[in-house]
Short mmCIF file of C-alpha atoms in Angstrom, two decimals:
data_model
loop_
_atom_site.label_atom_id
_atom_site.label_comp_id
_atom_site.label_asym_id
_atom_site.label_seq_id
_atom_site.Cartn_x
_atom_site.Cartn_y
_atom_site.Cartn_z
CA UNK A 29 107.89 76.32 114.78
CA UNK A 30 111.59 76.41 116.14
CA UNK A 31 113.79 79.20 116.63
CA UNK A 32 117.54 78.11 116.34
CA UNK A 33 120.61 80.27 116.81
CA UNK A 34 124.22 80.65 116.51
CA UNK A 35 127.49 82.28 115.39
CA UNK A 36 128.70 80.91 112.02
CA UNK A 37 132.00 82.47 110.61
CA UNK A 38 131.31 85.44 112.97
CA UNK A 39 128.52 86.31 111.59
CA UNK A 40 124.76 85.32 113.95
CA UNK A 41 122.62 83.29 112.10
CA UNK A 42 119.10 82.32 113.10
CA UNK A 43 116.81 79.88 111.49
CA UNK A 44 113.03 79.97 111.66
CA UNK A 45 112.48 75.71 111.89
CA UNK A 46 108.70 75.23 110.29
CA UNK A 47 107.49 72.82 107.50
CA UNK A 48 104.30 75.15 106.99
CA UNK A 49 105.59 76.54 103.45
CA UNK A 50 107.01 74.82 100.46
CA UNK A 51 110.07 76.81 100.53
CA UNK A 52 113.09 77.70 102.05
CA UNK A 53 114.03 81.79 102.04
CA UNK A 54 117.04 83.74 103.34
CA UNK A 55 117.91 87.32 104.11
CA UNK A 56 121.20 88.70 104.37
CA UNK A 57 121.00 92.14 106.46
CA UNK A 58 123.83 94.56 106.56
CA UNK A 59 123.91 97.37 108.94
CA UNK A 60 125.80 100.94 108.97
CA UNK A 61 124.60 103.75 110.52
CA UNK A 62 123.06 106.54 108.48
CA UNK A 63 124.55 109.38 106.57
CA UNK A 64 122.93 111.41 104.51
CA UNK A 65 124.77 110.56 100.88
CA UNK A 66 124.74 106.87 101.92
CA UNK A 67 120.81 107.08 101.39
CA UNK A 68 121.37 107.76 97.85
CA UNK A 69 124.65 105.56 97.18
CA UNK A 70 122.92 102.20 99.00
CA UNK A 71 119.46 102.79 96.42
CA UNK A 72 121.71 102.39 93.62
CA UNK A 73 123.96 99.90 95.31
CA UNK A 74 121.16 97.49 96.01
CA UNK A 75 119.71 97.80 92.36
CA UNK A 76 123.45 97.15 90.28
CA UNK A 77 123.93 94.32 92.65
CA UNK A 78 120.67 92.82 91.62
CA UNK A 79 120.89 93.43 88.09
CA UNK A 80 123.37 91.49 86.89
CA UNK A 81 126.36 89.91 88.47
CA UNK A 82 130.24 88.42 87.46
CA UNK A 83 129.00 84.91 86.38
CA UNK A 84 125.66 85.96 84.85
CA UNK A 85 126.70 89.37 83.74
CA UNK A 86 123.09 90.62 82.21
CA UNK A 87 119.61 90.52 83.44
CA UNK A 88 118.27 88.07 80.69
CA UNK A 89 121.11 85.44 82.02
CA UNK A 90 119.98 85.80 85.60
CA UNK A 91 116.62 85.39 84.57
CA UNK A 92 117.26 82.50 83.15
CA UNK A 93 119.07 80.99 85.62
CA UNK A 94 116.28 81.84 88.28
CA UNK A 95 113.69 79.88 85.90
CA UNK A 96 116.33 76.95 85.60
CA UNK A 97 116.29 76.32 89.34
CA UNK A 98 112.21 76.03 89.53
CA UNK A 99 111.84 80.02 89.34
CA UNK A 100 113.74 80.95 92.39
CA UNK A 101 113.33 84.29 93.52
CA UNK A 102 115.57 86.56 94.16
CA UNK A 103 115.13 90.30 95.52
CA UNK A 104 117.00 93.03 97.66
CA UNK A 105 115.80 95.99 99.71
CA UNK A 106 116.85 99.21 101.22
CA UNK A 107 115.36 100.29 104.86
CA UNK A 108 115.99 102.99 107.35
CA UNK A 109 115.18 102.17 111.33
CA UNK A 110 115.85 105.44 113.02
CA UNK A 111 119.55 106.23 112.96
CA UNK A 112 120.56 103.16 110.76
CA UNK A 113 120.30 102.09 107.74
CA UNK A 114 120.06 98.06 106.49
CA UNK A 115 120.33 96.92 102.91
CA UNK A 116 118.72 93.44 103.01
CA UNK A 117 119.44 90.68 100.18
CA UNK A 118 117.37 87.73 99.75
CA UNK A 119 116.66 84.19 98.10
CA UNK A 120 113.80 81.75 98.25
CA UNK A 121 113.44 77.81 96.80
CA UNK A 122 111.46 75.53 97.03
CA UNK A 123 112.32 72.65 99.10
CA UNK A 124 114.38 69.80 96.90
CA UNK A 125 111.87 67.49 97.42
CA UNK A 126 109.92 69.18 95.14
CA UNK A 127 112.54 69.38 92.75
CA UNK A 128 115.73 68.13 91.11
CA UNK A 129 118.48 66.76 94.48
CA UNK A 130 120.83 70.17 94.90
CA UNK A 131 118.30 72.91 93.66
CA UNK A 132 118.42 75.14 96.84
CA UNK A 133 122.45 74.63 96.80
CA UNK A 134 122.47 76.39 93.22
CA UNK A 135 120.19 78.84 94.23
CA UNK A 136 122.21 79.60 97.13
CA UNK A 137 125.37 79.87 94.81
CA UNK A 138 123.56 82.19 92.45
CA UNK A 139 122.78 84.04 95.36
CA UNK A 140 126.37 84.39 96.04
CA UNK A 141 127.33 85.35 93.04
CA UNK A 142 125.11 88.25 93.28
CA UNK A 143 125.94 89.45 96.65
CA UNK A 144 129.76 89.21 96.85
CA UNK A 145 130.65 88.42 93.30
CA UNK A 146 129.27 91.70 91.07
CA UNK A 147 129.95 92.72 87.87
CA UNK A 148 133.55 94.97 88.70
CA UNK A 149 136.32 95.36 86.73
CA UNK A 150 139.19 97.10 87.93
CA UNK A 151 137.75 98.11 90.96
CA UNK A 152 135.15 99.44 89.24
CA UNK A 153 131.41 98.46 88.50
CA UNK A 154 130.53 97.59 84.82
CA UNK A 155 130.29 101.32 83.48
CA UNK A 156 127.07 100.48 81.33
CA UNK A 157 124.88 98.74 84.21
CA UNK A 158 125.81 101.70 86.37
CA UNK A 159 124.64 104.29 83.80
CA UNK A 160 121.75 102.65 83.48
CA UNK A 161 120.78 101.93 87.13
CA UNK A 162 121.48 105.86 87.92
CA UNK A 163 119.94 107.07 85.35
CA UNK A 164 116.75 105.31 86.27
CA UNK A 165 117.13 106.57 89.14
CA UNK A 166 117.62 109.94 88.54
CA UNK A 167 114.42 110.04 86.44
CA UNK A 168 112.13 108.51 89.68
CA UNK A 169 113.69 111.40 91.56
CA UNK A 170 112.72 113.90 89.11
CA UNK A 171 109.16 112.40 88.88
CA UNK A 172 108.38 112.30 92.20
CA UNK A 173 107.00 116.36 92.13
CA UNK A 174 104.10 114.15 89.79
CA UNK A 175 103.10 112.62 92.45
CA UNK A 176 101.48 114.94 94.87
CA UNK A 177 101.50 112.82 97.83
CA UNK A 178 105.38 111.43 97.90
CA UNK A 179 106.14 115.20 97.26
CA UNK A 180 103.99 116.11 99.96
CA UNK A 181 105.78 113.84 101.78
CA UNK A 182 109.27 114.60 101.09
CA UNK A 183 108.78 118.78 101.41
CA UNK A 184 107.06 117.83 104.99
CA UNK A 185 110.24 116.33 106.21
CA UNK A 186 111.95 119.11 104.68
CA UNK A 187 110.45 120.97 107.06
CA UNK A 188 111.72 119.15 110.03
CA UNK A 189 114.98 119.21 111.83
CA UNK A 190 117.86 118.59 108.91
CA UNK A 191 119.81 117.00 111.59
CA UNK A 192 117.78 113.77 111.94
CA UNK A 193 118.15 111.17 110.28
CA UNK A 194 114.16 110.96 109.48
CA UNK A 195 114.53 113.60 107.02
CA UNK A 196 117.87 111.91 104.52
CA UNK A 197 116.31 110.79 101.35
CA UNK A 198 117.93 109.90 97.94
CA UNK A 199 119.25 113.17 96.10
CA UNK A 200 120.08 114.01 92.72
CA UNK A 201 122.91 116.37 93.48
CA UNK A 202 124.67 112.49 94.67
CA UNK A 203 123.69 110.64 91.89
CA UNK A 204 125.40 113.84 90.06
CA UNK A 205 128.95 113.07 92.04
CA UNK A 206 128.86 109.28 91.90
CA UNK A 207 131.16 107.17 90.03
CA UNK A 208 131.35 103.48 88.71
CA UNK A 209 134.53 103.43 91.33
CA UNK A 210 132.86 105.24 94.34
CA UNK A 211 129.87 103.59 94.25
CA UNK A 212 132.57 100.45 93.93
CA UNK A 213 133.82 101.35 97.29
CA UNK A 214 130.65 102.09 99.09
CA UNK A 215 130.26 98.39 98.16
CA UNK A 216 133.50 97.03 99.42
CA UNK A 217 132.52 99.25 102.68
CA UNK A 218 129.40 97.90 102.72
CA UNK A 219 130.83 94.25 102.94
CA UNK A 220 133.56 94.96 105.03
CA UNK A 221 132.25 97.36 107.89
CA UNK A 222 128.56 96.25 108.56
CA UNK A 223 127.00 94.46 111.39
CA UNK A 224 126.04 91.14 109.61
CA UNK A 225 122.77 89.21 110.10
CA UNK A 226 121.44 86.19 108.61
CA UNK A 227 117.94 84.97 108.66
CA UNK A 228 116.68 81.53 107.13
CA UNK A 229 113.05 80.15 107.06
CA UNK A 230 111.42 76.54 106.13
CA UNK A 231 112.28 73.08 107.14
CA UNK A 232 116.06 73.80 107.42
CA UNK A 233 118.87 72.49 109.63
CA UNK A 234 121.72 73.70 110.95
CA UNK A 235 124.24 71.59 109.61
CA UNK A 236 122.79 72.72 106.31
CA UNK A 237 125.82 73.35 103.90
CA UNK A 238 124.51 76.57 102.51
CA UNK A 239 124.86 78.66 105.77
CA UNK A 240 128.49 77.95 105.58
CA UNK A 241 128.47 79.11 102.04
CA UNK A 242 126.77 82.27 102.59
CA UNK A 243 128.51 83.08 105.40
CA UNK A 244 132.15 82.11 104.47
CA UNK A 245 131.98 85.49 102.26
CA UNK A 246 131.96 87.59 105.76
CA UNK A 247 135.63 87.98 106.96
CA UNK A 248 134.45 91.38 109.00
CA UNK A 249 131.34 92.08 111.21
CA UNK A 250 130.90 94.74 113.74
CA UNK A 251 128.39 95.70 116.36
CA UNK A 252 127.08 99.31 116.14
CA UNK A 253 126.23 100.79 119.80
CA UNK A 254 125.00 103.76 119.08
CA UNK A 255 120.85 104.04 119.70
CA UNK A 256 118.76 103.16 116.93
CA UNK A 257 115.26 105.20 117.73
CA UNK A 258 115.80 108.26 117.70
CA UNK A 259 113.97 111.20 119.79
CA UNK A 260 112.55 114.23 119.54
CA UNK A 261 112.84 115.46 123.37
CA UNK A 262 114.46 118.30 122.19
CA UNK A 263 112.44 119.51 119.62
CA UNK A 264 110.28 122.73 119.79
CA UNK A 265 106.62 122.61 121.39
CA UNK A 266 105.20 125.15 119.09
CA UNK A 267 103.57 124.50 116.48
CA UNK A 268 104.97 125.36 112.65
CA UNK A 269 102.34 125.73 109.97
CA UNK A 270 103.80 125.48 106.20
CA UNK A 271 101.88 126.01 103.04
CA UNK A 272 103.58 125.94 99.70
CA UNK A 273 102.48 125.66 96.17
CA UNK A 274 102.59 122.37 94.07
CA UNK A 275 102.32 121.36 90.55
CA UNK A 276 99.68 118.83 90.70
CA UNK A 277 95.80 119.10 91.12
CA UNK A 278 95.64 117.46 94.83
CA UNK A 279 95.55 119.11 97.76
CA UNK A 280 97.56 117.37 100.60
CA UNK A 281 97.63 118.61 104.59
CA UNK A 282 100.12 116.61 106.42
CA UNK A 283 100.64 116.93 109.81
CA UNK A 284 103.21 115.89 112.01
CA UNK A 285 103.31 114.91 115.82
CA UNK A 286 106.72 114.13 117.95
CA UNK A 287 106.25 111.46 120.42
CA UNK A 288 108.37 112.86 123.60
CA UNK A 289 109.05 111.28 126.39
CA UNK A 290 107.45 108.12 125.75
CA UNK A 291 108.25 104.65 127.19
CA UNK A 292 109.32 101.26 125.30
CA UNK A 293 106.03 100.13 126.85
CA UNK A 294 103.87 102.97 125.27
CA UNK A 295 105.91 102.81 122.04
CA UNK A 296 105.31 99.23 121.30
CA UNK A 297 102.01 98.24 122.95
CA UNK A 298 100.48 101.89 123.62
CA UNK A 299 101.05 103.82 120.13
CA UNK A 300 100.24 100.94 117.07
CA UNK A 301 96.31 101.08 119.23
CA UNK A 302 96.54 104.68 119.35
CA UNK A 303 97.44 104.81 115.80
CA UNK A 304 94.90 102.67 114.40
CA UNK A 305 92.23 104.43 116.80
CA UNK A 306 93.17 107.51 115.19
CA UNK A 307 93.53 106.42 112.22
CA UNK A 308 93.85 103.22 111.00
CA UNK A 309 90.49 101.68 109.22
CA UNK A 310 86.99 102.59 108.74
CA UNK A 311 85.93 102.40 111.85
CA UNK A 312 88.83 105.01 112.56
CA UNK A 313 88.16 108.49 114.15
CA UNK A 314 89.20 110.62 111.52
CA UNK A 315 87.57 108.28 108.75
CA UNK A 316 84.47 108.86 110.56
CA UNK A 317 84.79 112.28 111.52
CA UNK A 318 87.15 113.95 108.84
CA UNK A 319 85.79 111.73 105.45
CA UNK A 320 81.90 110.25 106.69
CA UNK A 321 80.51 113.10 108.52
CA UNK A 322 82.11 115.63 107.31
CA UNK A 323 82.90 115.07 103.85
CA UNK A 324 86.39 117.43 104.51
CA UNK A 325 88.96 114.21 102.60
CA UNK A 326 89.28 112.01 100.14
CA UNK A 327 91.30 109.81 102.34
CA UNK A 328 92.51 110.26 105.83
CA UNK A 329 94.97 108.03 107.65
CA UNK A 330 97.57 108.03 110.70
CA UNK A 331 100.86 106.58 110.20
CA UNK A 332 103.52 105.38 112.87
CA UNK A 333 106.66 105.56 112.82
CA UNK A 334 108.31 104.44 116.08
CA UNK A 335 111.57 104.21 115.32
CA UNK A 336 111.66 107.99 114.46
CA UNK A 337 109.15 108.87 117.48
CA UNK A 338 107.02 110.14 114.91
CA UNK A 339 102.92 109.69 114.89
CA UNK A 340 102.00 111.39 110.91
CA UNK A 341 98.05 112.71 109.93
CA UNK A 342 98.10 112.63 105.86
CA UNK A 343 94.80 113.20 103.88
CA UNK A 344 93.73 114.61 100.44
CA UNK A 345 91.52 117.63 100.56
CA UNK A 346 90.38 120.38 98.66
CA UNK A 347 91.82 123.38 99.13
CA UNK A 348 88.87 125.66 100.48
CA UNK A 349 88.78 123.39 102.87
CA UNK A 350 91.83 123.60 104.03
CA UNK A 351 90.85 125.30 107.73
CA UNK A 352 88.33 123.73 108.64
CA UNK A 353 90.00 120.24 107.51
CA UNK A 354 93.26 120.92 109.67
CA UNK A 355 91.29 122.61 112.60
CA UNK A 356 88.96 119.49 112.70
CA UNK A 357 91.51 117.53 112.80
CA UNK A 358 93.26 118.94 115.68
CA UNK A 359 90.30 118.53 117.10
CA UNK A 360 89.78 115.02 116.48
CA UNK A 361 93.87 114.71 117.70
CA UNK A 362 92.30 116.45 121.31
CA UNK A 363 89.94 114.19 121.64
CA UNK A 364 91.98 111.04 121.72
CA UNK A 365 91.99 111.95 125.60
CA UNK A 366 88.99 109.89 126.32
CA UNK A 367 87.86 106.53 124.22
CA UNK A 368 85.71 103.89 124.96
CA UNK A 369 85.89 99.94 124.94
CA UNK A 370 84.43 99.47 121.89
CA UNK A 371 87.15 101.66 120.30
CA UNK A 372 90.09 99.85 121.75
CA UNK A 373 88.99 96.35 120.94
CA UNK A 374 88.50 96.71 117.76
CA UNK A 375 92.02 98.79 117.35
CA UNK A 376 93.23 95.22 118.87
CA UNK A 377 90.98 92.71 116.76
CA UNK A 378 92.59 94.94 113.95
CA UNK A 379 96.26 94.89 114.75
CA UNK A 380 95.98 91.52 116.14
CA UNK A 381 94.50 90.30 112.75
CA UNK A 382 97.35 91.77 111.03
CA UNK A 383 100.17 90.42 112.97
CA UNK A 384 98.79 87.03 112.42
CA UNK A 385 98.48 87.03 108.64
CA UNK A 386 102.02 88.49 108.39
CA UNK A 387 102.83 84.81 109.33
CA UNK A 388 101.53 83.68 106.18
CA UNK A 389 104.40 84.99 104.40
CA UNK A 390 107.67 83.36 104.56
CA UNK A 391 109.36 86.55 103.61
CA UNK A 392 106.90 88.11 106.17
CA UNK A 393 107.71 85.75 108.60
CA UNK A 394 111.95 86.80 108.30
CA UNK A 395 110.91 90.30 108.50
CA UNK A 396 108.47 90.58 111.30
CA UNK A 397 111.29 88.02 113.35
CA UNK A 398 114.44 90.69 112.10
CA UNK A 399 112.58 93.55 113.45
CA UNK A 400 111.48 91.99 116.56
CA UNK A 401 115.48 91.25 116.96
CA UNK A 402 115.99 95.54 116.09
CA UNK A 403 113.55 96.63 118.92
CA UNK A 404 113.96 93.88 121.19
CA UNK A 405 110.42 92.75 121.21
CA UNK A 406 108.92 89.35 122.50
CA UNK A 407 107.68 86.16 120.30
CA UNK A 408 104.53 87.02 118.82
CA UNK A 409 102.11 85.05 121.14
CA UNK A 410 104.13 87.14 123.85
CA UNK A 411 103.34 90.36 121.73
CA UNK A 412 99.65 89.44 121.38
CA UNK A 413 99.26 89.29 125.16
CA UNK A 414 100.52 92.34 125.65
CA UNK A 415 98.50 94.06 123.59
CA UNK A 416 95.51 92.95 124.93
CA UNK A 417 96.29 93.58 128.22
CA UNK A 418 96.49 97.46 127.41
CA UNK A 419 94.04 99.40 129.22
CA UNK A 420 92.22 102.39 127.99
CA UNK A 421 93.40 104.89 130.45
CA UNK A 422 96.86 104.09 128.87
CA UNK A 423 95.70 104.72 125.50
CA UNK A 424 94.17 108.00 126.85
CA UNK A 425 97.59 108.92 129.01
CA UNK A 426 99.65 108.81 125.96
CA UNK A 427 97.10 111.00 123.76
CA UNK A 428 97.94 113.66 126.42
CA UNK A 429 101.63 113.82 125.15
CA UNK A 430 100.53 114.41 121.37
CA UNK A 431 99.88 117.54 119.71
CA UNK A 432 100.04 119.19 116.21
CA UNK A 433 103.65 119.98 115.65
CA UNK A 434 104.12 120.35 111.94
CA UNK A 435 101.23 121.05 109.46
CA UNK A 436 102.46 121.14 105.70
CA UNK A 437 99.83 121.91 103.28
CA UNK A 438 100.85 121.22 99.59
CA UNK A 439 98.02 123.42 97.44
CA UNK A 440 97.21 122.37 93.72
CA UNK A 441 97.47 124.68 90.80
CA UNK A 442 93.84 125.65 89.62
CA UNK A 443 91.97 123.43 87.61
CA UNK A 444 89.62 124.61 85.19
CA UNK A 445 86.01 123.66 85.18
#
């Protein structure tokens, strides 16, 4: 595998040189920094730009253009990373060898076409497609409540600070106030005032005509400066307990941790081990302790999130056991302080494992490569040595900055029986 860069029209441009897949993918990333109505405005965004486009101006035509170039794929995706916010658009192909001479150029123009070519007229998206891609989105919104855990989740970040950029999610009250024309302009804003990144993978060269192509659609780029993980230094040592009454029959205790004053060493290396000690597998702490021997969850995991200095407990309980469940847990939290060997080598077999399959993905591949770029982390045989060089005091030093913060316990209605 090769790693080749450069500028192309302005915009940086890196290609992932490997013959191990059959294809040949792109993603085109485009960078703002959050707000808190461009959550909502880049969900729908994303979807009307993928649904139909100028050329091929309804879903059955770009279907069956995708099947007429060898079923090329085409997808697009909306992520936060701390304080920004990256819609991502991308294409794969399979190599022309394996099909008809000039297959990955149409796919490439198709791609095109969806990206920078959409289905406007007068400045305006296409009134029906827009209808239809907000109201589907509006009813996922109002569904969500159904689900007890992604409600659980969104009324425990409701309970954080309002002012971070971890807590803006997709609201109803903008789908109410958005137009074919605004969301038009969000678009043309999107194009013209993001930091532009694009990422190619397979057995490509530079002098490849479609990088050109893609790129010749850029005429504006920027470079945000402002920091992209955001912390929670400031935020209150006490800790908040929340309980509030859902609609649902689960029971769901989520509890929140801020990660302060923590190092890029201990955030990259120190925190995934942590996390997966914790609470990441079978052989995890709180599977053992909180599910196995105790018989207190359904399910019981740890989740990481270091670009919002944020280390999450979630688990499904029932509601009597809602005490001992959270005060077992804290427990479990306190004891992080002192692990063994056996614990942190098979937290690294485990994340190690996982790294390595991610390469079996060329989509995979462009991601894991992208957000390397975002938090400025080494090559992945770089990364691997790192992590194995952690030591277990260093597991145990960083346990000694984490404590309950925020508990939220959503409580079912009654069931009968």
């Amino acid at each position: 595998m090769e790693i080749l860069k450069k500028e192309v029209n302005k915009v940086p441009v890196t290609i992932i040189k490997t013959k191990k897949f059959k294809s040949i993918a792109g993603t085109l990333y485009f960078k703002n920094l959050m707000t808190k109505e461009k959550m909502t405005y880049r969900n729908v965004l994303r979807n009307i730009l993928i649904e139909s486009c100028e050329k091929y101006n309804t879903p059955e035509k770009l279907y069956i253009k995708a099947l007429e170039n060898y079923d090329a794929y085409y997808s697009s995706s909306l992520s936060r990373y701390g304080n920004y916010q990256i819609s991502s658009f991308s294409f794969s192909s399979l190599v022309d060898k394996y099909t008809k001479k000039g297959n990955l150029d149409e796919v490439v123009d198709t791609f095109c076409e969806i990206v920078f070519k959409p289905l406007v007229k007068n400045d305006e998206f296409d009134k029906e497609t827009f209808e239809m891609i907000v109201d589907t989105q509006r009813a996922y919104l109002e569904r969500i409540k159904e689900s007890s855990d992604a409600y659980a989740e969104i009324r425990t970040y409701k309970n954080l600070n309002q002012n971070k950029a971890y807590t803006y999610m997709s609201e109803i009250k903008y789908l109410d106030k958005m137009t074919p024309k605004s969301l038009y302009q969000d678009y043309v804003s999107m194009i013209n005032n993001s930091e532009v990144e694009l990422i190619l993978a397979g057995d490509i060269d530079f002098d490849n005509s479609i990088i050109e192509k893609i790129t010749s659609f850029i005429k504006n780029t920027k470079t945000f400066d402002d920091k992209m993980i955001i912390t929670n230094d400031d935020e209150k040592e006490e800790l908040v307990k929340i309980k509030e009454d859902g609609s649902g029959t689960q029971n769901i205790l989520n509890i929140i941790m801020y990660l302060k004053n923590a190092n890029d060493y201990e955030l990259n290396y120190v925190a995934p081990l942590y996390r997966i000690i914790l609470g990441g597998g079978s052989f995890s702490r709180l599977f053992k302790i909180i599910r196995e021997e105790n018989s207190l969850a359904y399910y019981s995991f740890a989740r990481y999130e270091k670009d919002d200095s944020l280390m999450a407990v979630m688990m499904g309980i029932e509601k009597e056991n809602y005490d001992k469940a959270f005060n077992l847990t804290c427990e479990v939290i306190d004891g992080m302080k002192k692990i063994d060997e056996k614990e942190l080598e098979e937290a690294k077999k485990t994340l190690i494992s996982s790294l390595l399959e991610s390469q079996d993905s060329i989509y995979n591949m462009i991601g894991r490569y992208h957000n390397s770029k975002l938090f400025n982390l080494p090559d992945i045989d770089l990364f691997i040595e790192k992590i194995n060089d952690v030591k277990i005091n260093e597991i145990e030093n960083f346990a000694t900055k984490l404590k309950p913060n925020v508990s939220y316990f959503l409580e079912g209605e009654k069931t009968n029986g």
